[in-house]
Amino acid sequence: MTTGFITRCCASVWISRLLLAWALACGLGAVARAEGAALSALSVAREGDELILSARLDFALSPVVEDALHKGIPVHFVAEAEVLRERWYWADRSVALARRYLRLSYQPLTRRWRLNTSSEQLTNAGLGVSLTQSFDTLDEALTAVQRIGRWRIASAADIDDGGRHLLRFRFRLDASQLPRTLQIGSVGHSDWVISVERRIDLTQELAQ
């Protein structure tokens, strides 16, 4: 039974690899899925001992989200970059994972927008150690959210063991940080869905 199960799993993984190879051959190396957002640029470069990611996202906030922001309700976003080592015989192995948390809020007293950015999760109870930026308009603040520059996502040593490596990049609006009453109404609601994911061949990207 165990041998048969392992054989079926290996066969399934092997078929997945063949499908991926076919996709690459057809020019579909960058596979993306998006809901309410687009990823117009994504690149990774090796700088010294580090892997640095840059990205540009395009999305608009729905009137419902903007209304919540103007009422003083912060909106949270999460960017995630995972480096995977491809394995033909099993699922890809994660060798590095980096997350960036963003909290966008409106300050009624100053009529300014505040963006907090951190590598640790930001909660309404406390912002911990984070980079704080202030903006005069929502458009300026959103531009900062949509531009990711010089983000250290991994050490170059993480991919120096040879083999083929992949990058999986994800960005989403984190509705789980909303007040509980809003969470109930936002589940599955398109007004609160901002999400994009892309997977690229990191080995090929760094070879360019």
Short mmCIF file of C-alpha atoms in Angstrom, two decimals, residues 3-207:
data_model
loop_
_atom_site.label_atom_id
_atom_site.label_comp_id
_atom_site.label_asym_id
_atom_site.label_seq_id
_atom_site.Cartn_x
_atom_site.Cartn_y
_atom_site.Cartn_z
CA THR A 3 4.77 1.67 -2.15
CA GLY A 4 1.72 2.18 -4.35
CA PHE A 5 0.91 5.51 -2.67
CA ILE A 6 4.46 6.80 -3.16
CA THR A 7 4.40 5.67 -6.78
CA ARG A 8 1.14 7.54 -7.43
CA CYS A 9 2.49 10.69 -5.72
CA CYS A 10 5.69 10.59 -7.76
CA ALA A 11 3.68 10.09 -10.94
CA SER A 12 1.48 13.06 -10.08
CA VAL A 13 4.48 15.30 -9.40
CA TRP A 14 6.13 14.10 -12.61
CA ILE A 15 3.04 14.99 -14.63
CA SER A 16 2.99 18.43 -12.99
CA ARG A 17 6.62 18.92 -14.01
CA LEU A 18 5.83 17.97 -17.59
CA LEU A 19 2.96 20.47 -17.67
CA LEU A 20 5.23 23.18 -16.30
CA ALA A 21 7.89 22.37 -18.89
CA TRP A 22 5.23 22.60 -21.60
CA ALA A 23 4.10 25.98 -20.28
CA LEU A 24 7.68 27.27 -20.31
CA ALA A 25 8.12 26.05 -23.86
CA CYS A 26 5.00 27.97 -24.86
CA GLY A 27 6.35 31.19 -23.38
CA LEU A 28 4.25 31.06 -20.21
CA GLY A 29 7.17 31.13 -17.76
CA ALA A 30 5.59 33.86 -15.64
CA VAL A 31 2.32 32.45 -14.36
CA ALA A 32 0.07 35.01 -12.73
CA ARG A 33 -3.31 35.09 -11.02
CA ALA A 34 -4.94 38.38 -10.08
CA GLU A 35 -8.14 39.58 -8.47
CA GLY A 36 -8.69 43.32 -8.51
CA ALA A 37 -4.99 44.00 -9.09
CA ALA A 38 -2.29 43.73 -11.74
CA LEU A 39 1.44 43.22 -11.40
CA SER A 40 3.00 45.39 -14.09
CA ALA A 41 6.63 44.81 -13.10
CA LEU A 42 8.55 42.25 -11.06
CA SER A 43 12.30 41.73 -10.96
CA VAL A 44 14.92 40.19 -8.68
CA ALA A 45 18.62 41.03 -8.75
CA ARG A 46 21.64 39.78 -6.90
CA GLU A 47 23.46 42.57 -5.05
CA GLY A 48 26.47 41.31 -3.17
CA ASP A 49 25.25 38.65 -0.76
CA GLU A 50 21.57 39.55 -1.07
CA LEU A 51 18.63 39.02 -3.40
CA ILE A 52 16.74 42.28 -3.95
CA LEU A 53 13.17 42.44 -5.26
CA SER A 54 11.43 45.32 -6.98
CA ALA A 55 7.80 45.34 -8.08
CA ARG A 56 5.08 47.64 -9.34
CA LEU A 57 1.41 46.92 -8.69
CA ASP A 58 -1.65 48.53 -10.20
CA PHE A 59 -5.00 48.55 -8.41
CA ALA A 60 -7.74 50.91 -7.31
CA LEU A 61 -9.61 50.95 -4.02
CA SER A 62 -13.34 50.45 -4.23
CA PRO A 63 -15.61 53.24 -2.90
CA VAL A 64 -16.43 50.93 0.03
CA VAL A 65 -12.76 50.66 1.04
CA GLU A 66 -12.17 54.38 0.59
CA ASP A 67 -15.21 55.16 2.74
CA ALA A 68 -13.89 52.90 5.49
CA LEU A 69 -10.51 54.64 5.35
CA HIS A 70 -12.09 58.10 5.62
CA LYS A 71 -13.99 56.88 8.66
CA GLY A 72 -10.71 56.09 10.38
CA ILE A 73 -10.57 52.33 9.73
CA PRO A 74 -7.02 51.23 8.76
CA VAL A 75 -6.56 48.94 5.77
CA HIS A 76 -3.78 46.34 5.77
CA PHE A 77 -1.83 44.83 2.89
CA VAL A 78 0.65 41.95 2.81
CA ALA A 79 3.40 41.26 0.27
CA GLU A 80 5.09 37.86 0.33
CA ALA A 81 8.14 36.61 -1.57
CA GLU A 82 9.10 32.94 -1.33
CA VAL A 83 12.15 31.33 -2.90
CA LEU A 84 11.60 27.68 -3.84
CA ARG A 85 14.06 25.02 -4.94
CA GLU A 86 12.54 22.83 -7.60
CA ARG A 87 12.42 19.09 -6.90
CA TRP A 88 11.29 16.73 -9.65
CA TYR A 89 10.50 13.93 -7.23
CA TRP A 90 8.41 15.86 -4.69
CA ALA A 91 6.92 19.26 -3.93
CA ASP A 92 9.24 22.25 -4.28
CA ARG A 93 11.22 23.06 -1.13
CA SER A 94 10.96 26.52 0.42
CA VAL A 95 14.44 27.93 1.08
CA ALA A 96 13.55 31.53 1.99
CA LEU A 97 10.40 33.46 2.85
CA ALA A 98 10.02 37.22 3.35
CA ARG A 99 6.89 39.19 4.19
CA ARG A 100 6.17 42.89 4.15
CA TYR A 101 3.20 44.26 6.08
CA LEU A 102 1.63 47.63 5.24
CA ARG A 103 -0.97 49.57 7.22
CA LEU A 104 -2.70 52.50 5.52
CA SER A 105 -4.72 54.91 7.66
CA TYR A 106 -6.23 58.38 7.60
CA GLN A 107 -5.54 60.93 10.34
CA PRO A 108 -8.65 63.17 10.60
CA LEU A 109 -7.02 65.75 12.86
CA THR A 110 -4.15 66.46 10.47
CA ARG A 111 -6.02 65.38 7.32
CA ARG A 112 -3.00 63.39 6.28
CA TRP A 113 -2.48 59.78 5.30
CA ARG A 114 -0.11 57.50 7.16
CA LEU A 115 1.59 54.37 5.86
CA ASN A 116 3.37 52.00 8.23
CA THR A 117 5.64 49.33 6.77
CA SER A 118 7.20 46.47 8.70
CA SER A 119 8.61 42.96 8.35
CA GLU A 120 6.42 41.99 11.30
CA GLN A 121 2.64 41.90 11.37
CA LEU A 122 1.06 45.24 12.24
CA THR A 123 -2.02 45.22 14.43
CA ASN A 124 -4.34 47.97 15.54
CA ALA A 125 -3.20 47.31 19.11
CA GLY A 126 0.39 48.26 18.37
CA LEU A 127 2.59 49.08 15.39
CA GLY A 128 5.84 47.75 16.84
CA VAL A 129 8.97 48.59 14.86
CA SER A 130 7.88 50.04 11.54
CA LEU A 131 8.76 52.66 8.94
CA THR A 132 6.23 55.50 9.02
CA GLN A 133 5.51 57.78 6.06
CA SER A 134 2.96 60.60 5.81
CA PHE A 135 1.22 61.86 2.67
CA ASP A 136 -1.07 64.74 1.78
CA THR A 137 -3.37 62.70 -0.46
CA LEU A 138 -4.67 59.16 -0.76
CA ASP A 139 -3.24 58.88 -4.28
CA GLU A 140 0.26 59.61 -2.97
CA ALA A 141 -0.13 57.04 -0.22
CA LEU A 142 -1.41 54.39 -2.65
CA THR A 143 1.52 55.01 -4.97
CA ALA A 144 3.84 54.16 -2.07
CA VAL A 145 1.88 50.97 -1.38
CA GLN A 146 2.06 49.95 -5.04
CA ARG A 147 5.80 50.48 -5.44
CA ILE A 148 8.12 47.95 -3.83
CA GLY A 149 11.76 48.87 -4.21
CA ARG A 150 15.00 47.28 -3.01
CA TRP A 151 13.33 44.73 -0.78
CA ARG A 152 15.77 42.19 0.60
CA ILE A 153 14.01 38.86 0.27
CA ALA A 154 16.81 36.31 0.75
CA SER A 155 20.52 35.68 1.00
CA ALA A 156 22.35 34.78 -2.19
CA ALA A 157 23.67 31.76 -0.28
CA ASP A 158 20.11 30.37 -0.27
CA ILE A 159 20.39 29.60 -3.99
CA ASP A 160 24.09 28.81 -4.26
CA ASP A 161 23.56 25.06 -3.87
CA GLY A 162 22.76 24.68 -7.55
CA GLY A 163 19.53 23.43 -9.02
CA ARG A 164 16.63 25.42 -10.41
CA HIS A 165 14.98 27.97 -8.16
CA LEU A 166 11.62 29.70 -8.47
CA LEU A 167 10.14 32.85 -6.98
CA ARG A 168 6.53 33.01 -5.83
CA PHE A 169 5.35 36.58 -5.22
CA ARG A 170 2.00 37.37 -3.65
CA PHE A 171 0.26 40.60 -2.66
CA ARG A 172 -3.17 41.00 -1.08
CA LEU A 173 -5.44 43.19 0.99
CA ASP A 174 -5.62 41.53 4.42
CA ALA A 175 -9.29 41.66 5.40
CA SER A 176 -8.55 39.65 8.56
CA GLN A 177 -7.23 42.87 10.16
CA LEU A 178 -10.54 44.69 9.76
CA PRO A 179 -12.88 45.17 12.73
CA ARG A 180 -14.91 42.00 13.29
CA THR A 181 -18.17 43.58 12.13
CA LEU A 182 -16.56 44.52 8.82
CA GLN A 183 -14.90 41.14 8.44
CA ILE A 184 -18.29 39.42 8.41
CA GLY A 185 -19.54 41.66 5.62
CA SER A 186 -16.32 41.63 3.61
CA VAL A 187 -15.86 37.85 3.30
CA GLY A 188 -16.06 36.99 -0.38
CA HIS A 189 -17.15 40.53 -1.26
CA SER A 190 -15.40 41.86 -4.36
CA ASP A 191 -15.11 45.36 -2.87
CA TRP A 192 -12.53 43.99 -0.43
CA VAL A 193 -10.68 41.64 -2.78
CA ILE A 194 -7.29 42.89 -3.95
CA SER A 195 -4.93 40.04 -4.71
CA VAL A 196 -2.23 39.14 -7.22
CA GLU A 197 0.20 36.24 -7.47
CA ARG A 198 3.03 35.48 -9.85
CA ARG A 199 5.57 32.68 -10.11
CA ILE A 200 8.78 33.15 -12.12
CA ASP A 201 11.92 31.18 -12.89
CA LEU A 202 14.41 32.79 -10.51
CA THR A 203 17.42 30.99 -11.96
CA GLN A 204 16.67 32.42 -15.39
CA GLU A 205 15.89 35.86 -13.95
CA LEU A 206 19.26 36.11 -12.22
CA ALA A 207 21.11 34.87 -15.30
#
